[in-house]
C-alpha cells in the first residue's frame, strides 16, 4: 500500500519533495530534539493523486485515522474531546516555500461542546472563545469559501459596540457572542451550520489545503517563481499550542541574521497574547526579541540557543516561527530564510569566515539574479528631496512611481506603462498582482517579517513597511502625513535600503556594487560606510572565486568601441557578437539605399566603395577597445527592407508629391524597391548568408573592411584577434561558397598590407538543419556560435515578435512553459539541437571552438546548461557580463546534473 502519511518523527530535511519544506523541516527539528508539537504529514503524493482523481484516495483516510490515533495516544487527549480536547492545525507546505499563498486552519477540533472543555481545562474563558472564533473564521474562509471580510466586519461591529480598538480588549463573553455571529455568517453563506464533527473538520481542512494549491494567486506566484504547477502540496497536521493564553503567552517570527541587510545578529518580532498570523498581519505593533528577553528571560534564552543550533545545523540563515504557551517555548516552523541580494552575499561570506561553509558553497548561496539586482541604481543623497516619512527598510532598491492604493489600480497603470508605488496599510496575499505590477511597495503597518516585506524580498521588489506616520485611506485613495495629502497618481519615491519615503521624483546614481564592478574595489572602499564596505568585499570575494573556478569564458555582445570598453571593464574576455547592421543605420542609411537601388554593377560597386571606410573605422575602434581579446564580427544578417523606409509612409509621400505637382521619382524608385523586397515572413526570408550569396559584393565589402581594420591595428602595434561569423547557415555548401570568397579577400589584404592575418571564419548555428548537419558544417567552419534566439524561433516555429504578446501568457498559465523559451533555453528541445551540434561538430574537428551569442548567454539557468554541454564561452550584453561570470562559476561548482533544474518546458 502507498504510504501517504508520515509522523514528524519519521522524516528529515532532505525529503522536501515528499513532505514539502515545512513538513521536512518539522521532522528535522523533531529529530534534533527541539520542542516541536507532535503531528504528522500527508505527502505531496497524496495531493497529486487527489488533484488528478478529484477524490481523496481511500487509503489516505485510513492512514490519517491511524496517525491520528497514534497522536491521541501520545498526547493523552482526543481530537475535539468535550472534556479535554486535542486541537490541531492543518497546514499547507509545498516543496518550495510560497509564503502566504496557500491555506492553514488552526484550532481544528473545536465545537460547541469542546470549547467548554477547553475553557475548563485552561481556566481561561476568553482564550477558549478566542480560539473558537478563529477556527470558524479561518475554516469559513479557506474551507467553506466564505468572504473573509464578513468575519472581519462582524469583529469590527463588536469592537465598536464595546468601544475598544484591539481584539485583545474583547472579553470572553464578547467573544462568545462573536462566535454566535460568526456561526450565523456560516449558516447564511453556505446554508449549513458550521460543521461540528471534529473528524469531518479535519478531513475537510485537508482537502481544502490540497485545493489551495490551485488558487489563482498560487498559480500566479508559481509562474513568477518558476515553480512547476504539478508538484502539489503536503499537509501538516500539528498539535496546537497556544500563544493566546494570556500575557505570558505569545507568538513570534525570527531570523538568525538580518534578512534585509545581512547584518550579523538575530532579528525578530514577537506579539504577546496572540495566535498564528497575528504577528505578521500587523494587527497590533510587535515587540522585538530584546523586549521578549525582558518579559520572559528563560524562554528568550532558550530561543536564542535554538536559533544558534538551527543555524549551525542548516549552515545558513534560518527563518523561524515559534510560540510561547504560558512560559513554555514551542518551535512551529523553520526554513532556510529568504533574503535580499545584499544579505545573500554578506551572509555567504560571513559563513565562510565562521568556517561553516566553503567558498564553493558560498558561491552556490548567491545567484546571478541577485548580483544583477545589486547593480541597480540608487537614490542620489545629494539631490533635493522632500522626506515624507521613514519606515522600515524591508527590501532594498530605489523606486519612484505614481502612488496607487489598490492592486487593480497598480495593474491598470502599470499596463499603461506608468511606474507605480503600491501604498497599503498592510498587504495580504490578494495584493500579489498589484505587488508584481508595482515598482515598489509601501505599507504603514507591519514589521520586517510582515507579508509585504517577505513577499517583496522574495521577488526583489523594493519595499518600505511600517511607515506609521502615514495614514492610508484605501477607500478615499489618499495617504496623509500630518498636513500633506498624497492622492492617487502623485509621485512618491521609496528607498528600501533606508526606509525613507519621499514626495516627488528623486534622481538616481550608480550603486556601489556597479561602481565596484566598473572601477575596482579601491575606488569604492575609499568612501564606503561599514555595511556597504562589507557588501562590496563580499561581492568581490565571491565573484573572484567564480572567476578562478569557471571553465566557461564570458564575452559580450557589443557593436561599438564604447560598449566593448565598458564590457571589458566589467570582465568580458572578448566580443562574442558584433552585429554589423547597427553600422548601417542613421545617416549611413542612404548608402544602403543607394546599394539597394543600384541598377548596374558599377553603381553597386560605388555604393559599396562608399561604405567600406566607414565599416573599417567601426572595426578599428572595436578592435582597439578589445585589443588582445577575440572579437567576433557577424556579417550582415537582417533582410534589406529593414533599412528602407516604411512602405505605407513612402506610398503616402509619393502620393502627396504627385498631388503637389512635385517630382516623386526618387521616392517612387524606393517604393518599387520596397515592394520588390517585401516578404510575408521576413524572418524566414532573404537574410543572412542567403543575402550574402545573392547580393554580390556585400559580404566581400564587409570582410575587406574587417581585414583592413586588423591590418591597420597590427601596424599600430595592436594585437587584433578578429573572427568572421556567417549568419543563418543551413547547409555546408553555403559556407563553402562564402569561404571561397572571404579567404581570398583576407589573403589579398594581407599581401597588400604586408602583414600576417589570421582571421578564423566560422558560422552561427541557428537553424535546426545547421545543428543536425553540424558534422558537415564543421568541415568548413573554424568555430560555431549558437544563435539561440533564432534557433528557438525556428525549432518551435515561433515568430517571437508575434507570439510573445499573443499567447505566451496563456501558455505559461496552462503550464506548457514554466518560463518563456526565449528567456531560459528550452533544454530538452532546443537544447537537444545544441547537444547534437556540439557532439557532431567536435567529431569532425575536436578543437572546434564553440560559444553562444543569443540572449540566453546571460541567463543563469541557460549558462548552467551551456557549461554542461561543454561550450567554451557564453556571450551576453555588457551589463550581464558579471552575472554570467558568477553563474559560470556556480555551474562549475554545482554538483547538480540537472542544473537548469526547474526551468524550461517539459
Ligand atoms: P504559513 O505557511 O503561511 O507560514 P503556517 O502553516 O506556518 O502557515 O501557519 C500559519 C500560522 O499558524 C503561523 O503563524 C504558525 O506559526 C501558526 N501555527 C501553525 N500551526 C500551529 C500550531 N500547531 N500551534 C500554534 N500555532 C500554529
Ligand atoms: Mg509558517
Ligand atoms: Mg540570428
PDB file of N, CA and C in Angstrom, residues 161-230:
ATOM      1  N   UNK A 161     -19.139  48.349  19.201  1.00  0.00           N
ATOM      2  CA  UNK A 161     -20.172  48.265  20.251  1.00  0.00           C
ATOM      3  C   UNK A 161     -19.549  48.308  21.642  1.00  0.00           C
ATOM      4  N   UNK A 162     -18.402  47.650  21.771  1.00  0.00           N
ATOM      5  CA  UNK A 162     -17.769  47.586  23.092  1.00  0.00           C
ATOM      6  C   UNK A 162     -16.865  48.794  23.335  1.00  0.00           C
ATOM      7  N   UNK A 163     -16.705  49.622  22.312  1.00  0.00           N
ATOM      8  CA  UNK A 163     -15.861  50.810  22.464  1.00  0.00           C
ATOM      9  C   UNK A 163     -14.383  50.481  22.649  1.00  0.00           C
ATOM     10  N   UNK A 164     -13.913  49.408  22.039  1.00  0.00           N
ATOM     11  CA  UNK A 164     -12.487  49.077  22.139  1.00  0.00           C
ATOM     12  C   UNK A 164     -11.864  49.094  20.747  1.00  0.00           C
ATOM     13  N   UNK A 165     -10.535  49.180  20.693  1.00  0.00           N
ATOM     14  CA  UNK A 165      -9.886  49.236  19.382  1.00  0.00           C
ATOM     15  C   UNK A 165      -9.144  47.951  19.045  1.00  0.00           C
ATOM     16  N   UNK A 166      -8.756  47.176  20.049  1.00  0.00           N
ATOM     17  CA  UNK A 166      -7.953  45.995  19.758  1.00  0.00           C
ATOM     18  C   UNK A 166      -8.669  44.710  20.120  1.00  0.00           C
ATOM     19  N   UNK A 167      -8.346  43.668  19.369  1.00  0.00           N
ATOM     20  CA  UNK A 167      -9.015  42.391  19.632  1.00  0.00           C
ATOM     21  C   UNK A 167      -8.758  41.893  21.047  1.00  0.00           C
ATOM     22  N   UNK A 168      -7.572  42.190  21.600  1.00  0.00           N
ATOM     23  CA  UNK A 168      -7.274  41.691  22.952  1.00  0.00           C
ATOM     24  C   UNK A 168      -8.155  42.336  24.017  1.00  0.00           C
ATOM     25  N   UNK A 169      -8.806  43.446  23.675  1.00  0.00           N
ATOM     26  CA  UNK A 169      -9.645  44.111  24.665  1.00  0.00           C
ATOM     27  C   UNK A 169     -11.044  43.503  24.761  1.00  0.00           C
ATOM     28  N   UNK A 170     -11.364  42.596  23.872  1.00  0.00           N
ATOM     29  CA  UNK A 170     -12.678  41.945  23.948  1.00  0.00           C
ATOM     30  C   UNK A 170     -12.631  40.869  25.039  1.00  0.00           C
ATOM     31  N   UNK A 171     -13.719  40.733  25.782  1.00  0.00           N
ATOM     32  CA  UNK A 171     -13.751  39.770  26.884  1.00  0.00           C
ATOM     33  C   UNK A 171     -14.217  38.413  26.375  1.00  0.00           C
ATOM     34  N   UNK A 172     -14.138  37.421  27.262  1.00  0.00           N
ATOM     35  CA  UNK A 172     -14.613  36.088  26.912  1.00  0.00           C
ATOM     36  C   UNK A 172     -16.071  36.114  26.489  1.00  0.00           C
ATOM     37  N   UNK A 173     -16.852  36.884  27.215  1.00  0.00           N
ATOM     38  CA  UNK A 173     -18.275  36.977  26.889  1.00  0.00           C
ATOM     39  C   UNK A 173     -18.478  37.582  25.507  1.00  0.00           C
ATOM     40  N   UNK A 174     -17.692  38.639  25.229  1.00  0.00           N
ATOM     41  CA  UNK A 174     -17.785  39.279  23.904  1.00  0.00           C
ATOM     42  C   UNK A 174     -17.498  38.257  22.813  1.00  0.00           C
ATOM     43  N   UNK A 175     -16.467  37.477  23.039  1.00  0.00           N
ATOM     44  CA  UNK A 175     -16.031  36.543  22.002  1.00  0.00           C
ATOM     45  C   UNK A 175     -17.037  35.410  21.835  1.00  0.00           C
ATOM     46  N   UNK A 176     -17.677  35.031  22.939  1.00  0.00           N
ATOM     47  CA  UNK A 176     -18.715  34.001  22.836  1.00  0.00           C
ATOM     48  C   UNK A 176     -19.836  34.517  21.935  1.00  0.00           C
ATOM     49  N   UNK A 177     -20.146  35.789  22.111  1.00  0.00           N
ATOM     50  CA  UNK A 177     -21.170  36.395  21.249  1.00  0.00           C
ATOM     51  C   UNK A 177     -20.690  36.460  19.794  1.00  0.00           C
ATOM     52  N   UNK A 178     -19.419  36.765  19.662  1.00  0.00           N
ATOM     53  CA  UNK A 178     -18.852  36.857  18.313  1.00  0.00           C
ATOM     54  C   UNK A 178     -18.929  35.496  17.611  1.00  0.00           C
ATOM     55  N   UNK A 179     -18.703  34.434  18.372  1.00  0.00           N
ATOM     56  CA  UNK A 179     -18.810  33.093  17.809  1.00  0.00           C
ATOM     57  C   UNK A 179     -20.219  32.887  17.251  1.00  0.00           C
ATOM     58  N   UNK A 180     -21.215  33.352  17.994  1.00  0.00           N
ATOM     59  CA  UNK A 180     -22.601  33.248  17.505  1.00  0.00           C
ATOM     60  C   UNK A 180     -22.766  33.980  16.183  1.00  0.00           C
ATOM     61  N   UNK A 181     -22.216  35.195  16.158  1.00  0.00           N
ATOM     62  CA  UNK A 181     -22.321  35.997  14.935  1.00  0.00           C
ATOM     63  C   UNK A 181     -21.630  35.280  13.777  1.00  0.00           C
ATOM     64  N   UNK A 182     -20.459  34.721  14.043  1.00  0.00           N
ATOM     65  CA  UNK A 182     -19.711  34.014  13.011  1.00  0.00           C
ATOM     66  C   UNK A 182     -20.501  32.804  12.518  1.00  0.00           C
ATOM     67  N   UNK A 183     -21.127  32.095  13.455  1.00  0.00           N
ATOM     68  CA  UNK A 183     -21.880  30.907  13.040  1.00  0.00           C
ATOM     69  C   UNK A 183     -23.057  31.303  12.141  1.00  0.00           C
ATOM     70  N   UNK A 184     -23.631  32.460  12.452  1.00  0.00           N
ATOM     71  CA  UNK A 184     -24.729  32.950  11.596  1.00  0.00           C
ATOM     72  C   UNK A 184     -24.211  33.232  10.192  1.00  0.00           C
ATOM     73  N   UNK A 185     -23.036  33.826  10.131  1.00  0.00           N
ATOM     74  CA  UNK A 185     -22.446  34.100   8.814  1.00  0.00           C
ATOM     75  C   UNK A 185     -22.309  32.787   8.035  1.00  0.00           C
ATOM     76  N   UNK A 186     -21.783  31.765   8.703  1.00  0.00           N
ATOM     77  CA  UNK A 186     -21.589  30.476   8.037  1.00  0.00           C
ATOM     78  C   UNK A 186     -22.915  29.930   7.524  1.00  0.00           C
ATOM     79  N   UNK A 187     -23.923  29.957   8.407  1.00  0.00           N
ATOM     80  CA  UNK A 187     -25.241  29.420   8.040  1.00  0.00           C
ATOM     81  C   UNK A 187     -25.794  30.188   6.831  1.00  0.00           C
ATOM     82  N   UNK A 188     -25.674  31.514   6.937  1.00  0.00           N
ATOM     83  CA  UNK A 188     -26.213  32.357   5.886  1.00  0.00           C
ATOM     84  C   UNK A 188     -25.524  32.122   4.535  1.00  0.00           C
ATOM     85  N   UNK A 189     -24.206  31.996   4.591  1.00  0.00           N
ATOM     86  CA  UNK A 189     -23.444  31.924   3.348  1.00  0.00           C
ATOM     87  C   UNK A 189     -23.439  30.542   2.713  1.00  0.00           C
ATOM     88  N   UNK A 190     -23.550  29.492   3.560  1.00  0.00           N
ATOM     89  CA  UNK A 190     -23.434  28.146   2.983  1.00  0.00           C
ATOM     90  C   UNK A 190     -24.734  27.371   3.083  1.00  0.00           C
ATOM     91  N   UNK A 191     -25.690  27.915   3.855  1.00  0.00           N
ATOM     92  CA  UNK A 191     -26.947  27.192   4.037  1.00  0.00           C
ATOM     93  C   UNK A 191     -26.822  26.011   4.978  1.00  0.00           C
ATOM     94  N   UNK A 192     -25.653  25.865   5.584  1.00  0.00           N
ATOM     95  CA  UNK A 192     -25.454  24.746   6.518  1.00  0.00           C
ATOM     96  C   UNK A 192     -24.827  25.287   7.786  1.00  0.00           C
ATOM     97  N   UNK A 193     -25.091  24.670   8.921  1.00  0.00           N
ATOM     98  CA  UNK A 193     -24.410  25.126  10.139  1.00  0.00           C
ATOM     99  C   UNK A 193     -22.925  24.791  10.098  1.00  0.00           C
ATOM    100  N   UNK A 194     -22.175  25.473  10.911  1.00  0.00           N
ATOM    101  CA  UNK A 194     -20.748  25.197  10.993  1.00  0.00           C
ATOM    102  C   UNK A 194     -20.525  23.738  11.389  1.00  0.00           C
ATOM    103  N   UNK A 195     -19.695  22.976  10.634  1.00  0.00           N
ATOM    104  CA  UNK A 195     -19.531  21.546  10.920  1.00  0.00           C
ATOM    105  C   UNK A 195     -18.986  21.309  12.326  1.00  0.00           C
ATOM    106  N   UNK A 196     -19.698  20.500  13.082  1.00  0.00           N
ATOM    107  CA  UNK A 196     -19.352  20.290  14.485  1.00  0.00           C
ATOM    108  C   UNK A 196     -18.461  19.072  14.682  1.00  0.00           C
ATOM    109  N   UNK A 197     -18.508  18.142  13.745  1.00  0.00           N
ATOM    110  CA  UNK A 197     -17.786  16.899  13.974  1.00  0.00           C
ATOM    111  C   UNK A 197     -16.287  17.080  13.732  1.00  0.00           C
ATOM    112  N   UNK A 198     -15.456  16.808  14.769  1.00  0.00           N
ATOM    113  CA  UNK A 198     -14.016  17.094  14.642  1.00  0.00           C
ATOM    114  C   UNK A 198     -13.360  16.388  13.453  1.00  0.00           C
ATOM    115  N   UNK A 199     -13.709  15.125  13.244  1.00  0.00           N
ATOM    116  CA  UNK A 199     -13.054  14.420  12.145  1.00  0.00           C
ATOM    117  C   UNK A 199     -13.482  14.977  10.792  1.00  0.00           C
ATOM    118  N   UNK A 200     -14.747  15.379  10.719  1.00  0.00           N
ATOM    119  CA  UNK A 200     -15.195  15.997   9.467  1.00  0.00           C
ATOM    120  C   UNK A 200     -14.426  17.310   9.223  1.00  0.00           C
ATOM    121  N   UNK A 201     -14.248  18.070  10.303  1.00  0.00           N
ATOM    122  CA  UNK A 201     -13.458  19.307  10.178  1.00  0.00           C
ATOM    123  C   UNK A 201     -12.062  18.990   9.625  1.00  0.00           C
ATOM    124  N   UNK A 202     -11.446  17.970  10.199  1.00  0.00           N
ATOM    125  CA  UNK A 202     -10.090  17.616   9.789  1.00  0.00           C
ATOM    126  C   UNK A 202     -10.043  17.225   8.309  1.00  0.00           C
ATOM    127  N   UNK A 203     -10.964  16.345   7.907  1.00  0.00           N
ATOM    128  CA  UNK A 203     -10.942  15.881   6.515  1.00  0.00           C
ATOM    129  C   UNK A 203     -11.205  17.028   5.538  1.00  0.00           C
ATOM    130  N   UNK A 204     -12.173  17.866   5.889  1.00  0.00           N
ATOM    131  CA  UNK A 204     -12.471  18.996   5.001  1.00  0.00           C
ATOM    132  C   UNK A 204     -11.277  19.946   4.908  1.00  0.00           C
ATOM    133  N   UNK A 205     -10.610  20.126   6.044  1.00  0.00           N
ATOM    134  CA  UNK A 205      -9.474  21.058   6.042  1.00  0.00           C
ATOM    135  C   UNK A 205      -8.334  20.502   5.181  1.00  0.00           C
ATOM    136  N   UNK A 206      -8.089  19.205   5.276  1.00  0.00           N
ATOM    137  CA  UNK A 206      -7.022  18.608   4.459  1.00  0.00           C
ATOM    138  C   UNK A 206      -7.333  18.803   2.975  1.00  0.00           C
ATOM    139  N   UNK A 207      -8.577  18.544   2.642  1.00  0.00           N
ATOM    140  CA  UNK A 207      -8.983  18.698   1.247  1.00  0.00           C
ATOM    141  C   UNK A 207      -8.826  20.157   0.796  1.00  0.00           C
ATOM    142  N   UNK A 208      -9.184  21.070   1.692  1.00  0.00           N
ATOM    143  CA  UNK A 208      -9.089  22.493   1.330  1.00  0.00           C
ATOM    144  C   UNK A 208      -7.633  22.889   1.094  1.00  0.00           C
ATOM    145  N   UNK A 209      -6.722  22.323   1.892  1.00  0.00           N
ATOM    146  CA  UNK A 209      -5.312  22.638   1.674  1.00  0.00           C
ATOM    147  C   UNK A 209      -4.868  22.109   0.307  1.00  0.00           C
ATOM    148  N   UNK A 210      -5.271  20.884  -0.001  1.00  0.00           N
ATOM    149  CA  UNK A 210      -4.983  20.357  -1.348  1.00  0.00           C
ATOM    150  C   UNK A 210      -5.480  21.338  -2.416  1.00  0.00           C
ATOM    151  N   UNK A 211      -6.730  21.750  -2.255  1.00  0.00           N
ATOM    152  CA  UNK A 211      -7.330  22.632  -3.271  1.00  0.00           C
ATOM    153  C   UNK A 211      -6.599  23.970  -3.362  1.00  0.00           C
ATOM    154  N   UNK A 212      -6.053  24.426  -2.232  1.00  0.00           N
ATOM    155  CA  UNK A 212      -5.431  25.753  -2.247  1.00  0.00           C
ATOM    156  C   UNK A 212      -4.191  25.769  -3.145  1.00  0.00           C
ATOM    157  N   UNK A 213      -3.699  24.596  -3.517  1.00  0.00           N
ATOM    158  CA  UNK A 213      -2.577  24.539  -4.467  1.00  0.00           C
ATOM    159  C   UNK A 213      -2.927  25.226  -5.779  1.00  0.00           C
ATOM    160  N   UNK A 214      -4.188  25.159  -6.133  1.00  0.00           N
ATOM    161  CA  UNK A 214      -4.575  25.662  -7.454  1.00  0.00           C
ATOM    162  C   UNK A 214      -5.337  26.980  -7.456  1.00  0.00           C
ATOM    163  N   UNK A 215      -5.253  27.743  -6.375  1.00  0.00           N
ATOM    164  CA  UNK A 215      -5.928  29.044  -6.412  1.00  0.00           C
ATOM    165  C   UNK A 215      -5.220  29.934  -7.427  1.00  0.00           C
ATOM    166  N   UNK A 216      -5.949  30.940  -7.869  1.00  0.00           N
ATOM    167  CA  UNK A 216      -5.410  31.878  -8.858  1.00  0.00           C
ATOM    168  C   UNK A 216      -4.080  32.467  -8.374  1.00  0.00           C
ATOM    169  N   UNK A 217      -4.057  32.915  -7.109  1.00  0.00           N
ATOM    170  CA  UNK A 217      -2.859  33.612  -6.654  1.00  0.00           C
ATOM    171  C   UNK A 217      -1.689  32.653  -6.487  1.00  0.00           C
ATOM    172  N   UNK A 218      -1.995  31.385  -6.122  1.00  0.00           N
ATOM    173  CA  UNK A 218      -0.907  30.404  -6.007  1.00  0.00           C
ATOM    174  C   UNK A 218      -0.302  30.131  -7.384  1.00  0.00           C
ATOM    175  N   UNK A 219      -1.160  30.050  -8.387  1.00  0.00           N
ATOM    176  CA  UNK A 219      -0.658  29.803  -9.746  1.00  0.00           C
ATOM    177  C   UNK A 219       0.194  30.979 -10.220  1.00  0.00           C
ATOM    178  N   UNK A 220      -0.284  32.164  -9.951  1.00  0.00           N
ATOM    179  CA  UNK A 220       0.428  33.378 -10.343  1.00  0.00           C
ATOM    180  C   UNK A 220       1.816  33.402  -9.687  1.00  0.00           C
ATOM    181  N   UNK A 221       1.829  33.090  -8.405  1.00  0.00           N
ATOM    182  CA  UNK A 221       3.092  33.087  -7.663  1.00  0.00           C
ATOM    183  C   UNK A 221       4.069  32.077  -8.261  1.00  0.00           C
ATOM    184  N   UNK A 222       3.551  30.897  -8.569  1.00  0.00           N
ATOM    185  CA  UNK A 222       4.431  29.857  -9.117  1.00  0.00           C
ATOM    186  C   UNK A 222       4.986  30.250 -10.481  1.00  0.00           C
ATOM    187  N   UNK A 223       4.148  30.913 -11.256  1.00  0.00           N
ATOM    188  CA  UNK A 223       4.598  31.337 -12.575  1.00  0.00           C
ATOM    189  C   UNK A 223       5.786  32.272 -12.428  1.00  0.00           C
ATOM    190  N   UNK A 224       5.635  33.202 -11.509  1.00  0.00           N
ATOM    191  CA  UNK A 224       6.708  34.169 -11.269  1.00  0.00           C
ATOM    192  C   UNK A 224       7.977  33.509 -10.776  1.00  0.00           C
ATOM    193  N   UNK A 225       7.784  32.564  -9.882  1.00  0.00           N
ATOM    194  CA  UNK A 225       8.940  31.941  -9.237  1.00  0.00           C
ATOM    195  C   UNK A 225       9.425  30.720 -10.004  1.00  0.00           C
ATOM    196  N   UNK A 226       8.827  30.454 -11.132  1.00  0.00           N
ATOM    197  CA  UNK A 226       9.189  29.311 -11.957  1.00  0.00           C
ATOM    198  C   UNK A 226       9.062  27.989 -11.202  1.00  0.00           C
ATOM    199  N   UNK A 227       8.033  27.879 -10.413  1.00  0.00           N
ATOM    200  CA  UNK A 227       7.773  26.623  -9.709  1.00  0.00           C
ATOM    201  C   UNK A 227       6.763  25.837 -10.544  1.00  0.00           C
ATOM    202  N   UNK A 228       7.059  24.585 -10.882  1.00  0.00           N
ATOM    203  CA  UNK A 228       6.113  23.811 -11.704  1.00  0.00           C
ATOM    204  C   UNK A 228       4.755  23.669 -11.020  1.00  0.00           C
ATOM    205  N   UNK A 229       3.721  23.590 -11.854  1.00  0.00           N
ATOM    206  CA  UNK A 229       2.363  23.517 -11.310  1.00  0.00           C
ATOM    207  C   UNK A 229       1.995  22.119 -10.829  1.00  0.00           C
ATOM    208  N   UNK A 230       2.826  21.111 -11.120  1.00  0.00           N
ATOM    209  CA  UNK A 230       2.371  19.749 -10.822  1.00  0.00           C
ATOM    210  C   UNK A 230       3.024  19.131  -9.589  1.00  0.00           C
TER     211      UNK A 230
END
